[in-house]
Each structure stands twice: as C-alpha cells, then as structure tokens.
C-alpha cells in the first residue's frame, strides 16, 4: 500500500512542477520587465537619481507610506526627496534578496512585492529594511507603478 501512495504523491508533485514551469515560461517576459522595475527602483535609490525613480510611476500614481498618502508625481517627488535613501549624507546601497520578490500578472495589471535592504556603506550595516507592495499597469508596453504601499519591515 505504501508504494502506490509514494508513486501517486510523486506523480502529483511532478504534475504541479510541470504546471508551474509552463506558467513561468509564459510569463518570463513579464517577470523580466517587472524585475527591471525593481532593479531600477534600487538603482535610483542607490545613485540618488530622482528622475529615474519618478520614471517608474504612472502620472496618477498613489504612494502610501508612514500613514500618509501621496497622489500624483509632484507629491510622490516630495516623498522621495525627503526619504533617507535620497539624503546626501547617506551612503546607502539598496537591493532585494531574490527570495523576497513576488509577482503576479493579469493582462495589463500586475502585483509586485519586494523587500528593500538599504545597506549603509560607511557603517557597514543595514540602515533600513522596507517593503514595497505595488500595483502596476502596462502603458505603451511598459510597466509603471500605479499604487505603491511602502512600509518598514521590523525583522529580517
């Protein structure tokens, strides 16, 4: 009895793996485009490139962080200008560990979640750990952040 159950369990696992693999192949281009959004986000923060950061947002985007809501690029710009990563005295490098990024695509809308570790180069320690829980829209073949919910992550 145990042998057939093991075979059945193995076949079920293989079927799930095949289904997952097929879905991944179909969405590989979307994943790469969404991953580029996350990469550009961290590049903008690391290099203090406010123009690059703002280019990731739709014109009517909404950003919620610290209990406040910022609507439209002008307000979102003011948020980033005050953010720690853009302060000239901070020498932070931003990145996302690969296992802390998730995405889901439905047509021209996507959900992207990633965590950001901001490493202080001068102090050689983590200065901040945040997450970004985003809704993106595809506009002219390009993914843009429509809604971002950012928050501190209390622990690694």
XYZ file of C-alpha atoms in Angstrom:
156
model
C 0.000 0.000 0.000
C 2.834 2.387 0.807
C 4.490 2.003 -2.634
C 1.432 3.116 -4.659
C 0.919 6.110 -2.355
C 4.525 7.215 -2.880
C 4.143 6.869 -6.649
C 0.877 8.834 -6.556
C 2.466 11.563 -4.434
C 5.464 11.749 -6.778
C 3.185 11.992 -9.835
C 1.137 14.761 -8.200
C 4.310 16.652 -7.358
C 5.607 16.259 -10.912
C 2.290 17.484 -12.333
C 2.395 20.592 -10.144
C 6.013 21.230 -11.172
C 5.120 20.911 -14.867
C 2.163 23.293 -14.471
C 4.355 25.787 -12.575
C 7.052 25.519 -15.234
C 4.576 26.200 -18.026
C 3.193 29.260 -16.237
C 6.705 30.547 -15.614
C 7.687 30.159 -19.280
C 4.562 32.003 -20.434
C 5.218 34.891 -18.031
C 9.002 35.014 -18.353
C 8.947 38.262 -20.348
C 6.535 39.899 -17.891
C 8.667 38.716 -14.978
C 11.796 40.199 -16.544
C 10.042 43.529 -17.170
C 8.710 43.635 -13.599
C 12.121 42.648 -12.267
C 13.603 45.580 -14.226
C 11.208 47.897 -12.354
C 12.546 46.566 -9.046
C 16.157 46.861 -10.272
C 15.634 50.448 -11.485
C 13.946 51.293 -8.172
C 17.059 50.220 -6.282
C 19.417 51.828 -8.767
C 17.537 55.125 -8.369
C 17.787 54.966 -4.580
C 21.435 53.915 -4.550
C 22.520 56.599 -7.028
C 20.065 59.228 -5.723
C 18.604 59.541 -9.225
C 15.229 61.140 -8.542
C 14.378 61.319 -12.264
C 14.828 57.562 -12.641
C 12.697 56.917 -9.541
C 9.874 59.118 -10.813
C 10.008 57.489 -14.264
C 8.805 54.256 -12.637
C 5.474 55.812 -11.596
C 2.345 56.472 -13.640
C 1.340 60.156 -13.749
C -1.664 59.482 -11.498
C 0.119 57.068 -9.165
C -0.569 56.889 -5.438
C 2.087 56.143 -2.826
C 1.187 55.341 0.762
C 3.900 55.303 3.428
C 4.151 56.205 7.094
C 0.413 56.742 7.389
C 0.418 59.376 4.632
C -0.803 59.239 1.052
C 0.941 60.982 -1.843
C -1.037 61.374 -5.076
C 0.483 62.264 -8.437
C 4.109 62.709 -9.378
C 4.590 66.081 -7.647
C 3.593 64.678 -4.253
C 5.493 61.434 -4.894
C 8.553 63.519 -5.767
C 8.305 65.315 -2.402
C 8.129 61.944 -0.647
C 11.321 60.703 -2.307
C 13.138 63.996 -1.753
C 12.622 63.508 1.990
C 13.365 59.756 2.008
C 16.537 58.541 3.723
C 17.926 56.929 0.597
C 17.958 60.316 -1.195
C 19.638 62.248 1.611
C 23.115 63.398 0.552
C 24.767 62.339 3.822
C 23.539 58.738 3.471
C 25.708 56.345 1.501
C 23.137 53.599 1.149
C 23.127 50.744 -1.321
C 19.673 49.286 -1.955
C 18.864 45.760 -3.074
C 16.303 42.972 -2.801
C 17.296 39.428 -1.883
C 15.957 37.188 -4.669
C 13.710 35.199 -2.354
C 11.938 38.388 -1.215
C 10.319 39.294 -4.535
C 6.933 38.065 -5.774
C 4.779 38.999 -8.725
C 1.512 38.141 -10.406
C 0.316 39.300 -13.820
C -3.259 39.534 -15.075
C -3.339 41.098 -18.529
C -2.147 44.698 -18.287
C -2.171 44.783 -14.481
C 0.371 43.241 -12.162
C 1.119 42.903 -8.488
C 4.746 43.250 -7.435
C 6.015 42.805 -3.895
C 9.623 43.192 -2.904
C 11.628 43.989 0.173
C 14.443 46.525 0.198
C 17.553 46.256 2.274
C 19.381 49.562 2.457
C 22.973 48.919 3.463
C 24.918 51.865 4.873
C 28.319 51.626 3.152
C 30.027 53.871 5.710
C 28.753 51.990 8.774
C 28.748 48.581 7.048
C 25.303 47.682 8.404
C 21.670 47.620 7.361
C 20.272 51.150 7.689
C 16.685 50.314 6.733
C 14.556 47.324 5.741
C 11.339 48.154 3.920
C 8.813 46.540 1.624
C 7.024 47.782 -1.440
C 3.634 46.262 -2.211
C 2.698 47.554 -5.652
C 0.049 47.505 -8.323
C 1.467 48.153 -11.789
C -0.179 48.883 -15.113
C 1.198 48.277 -18.574
C 1.218 51.525 -20.543
C 2.588 51.529 -24.078
C 4.278 48.173 -23.433
C 5.989 49.438 -20.266
C 5.151 48.576 -16.659
C 4.526 51.591 -14.386
C 3.723 51.721 -10.690
C 0.094 52.767 -10.246
C -0.111 52.222 -6.489
C 2.703 51.685 -4.006
C 2.276 50.785 -0.361
C 5.617 51.090 1.404
C 6.313 50.090 4.983
C 9.133 49.238 7.325
C 9.887 45.559 7.861
C 10.590 45.009 11.554
C 12.831 41.931 11.170
C 14.824 40.125 8.513
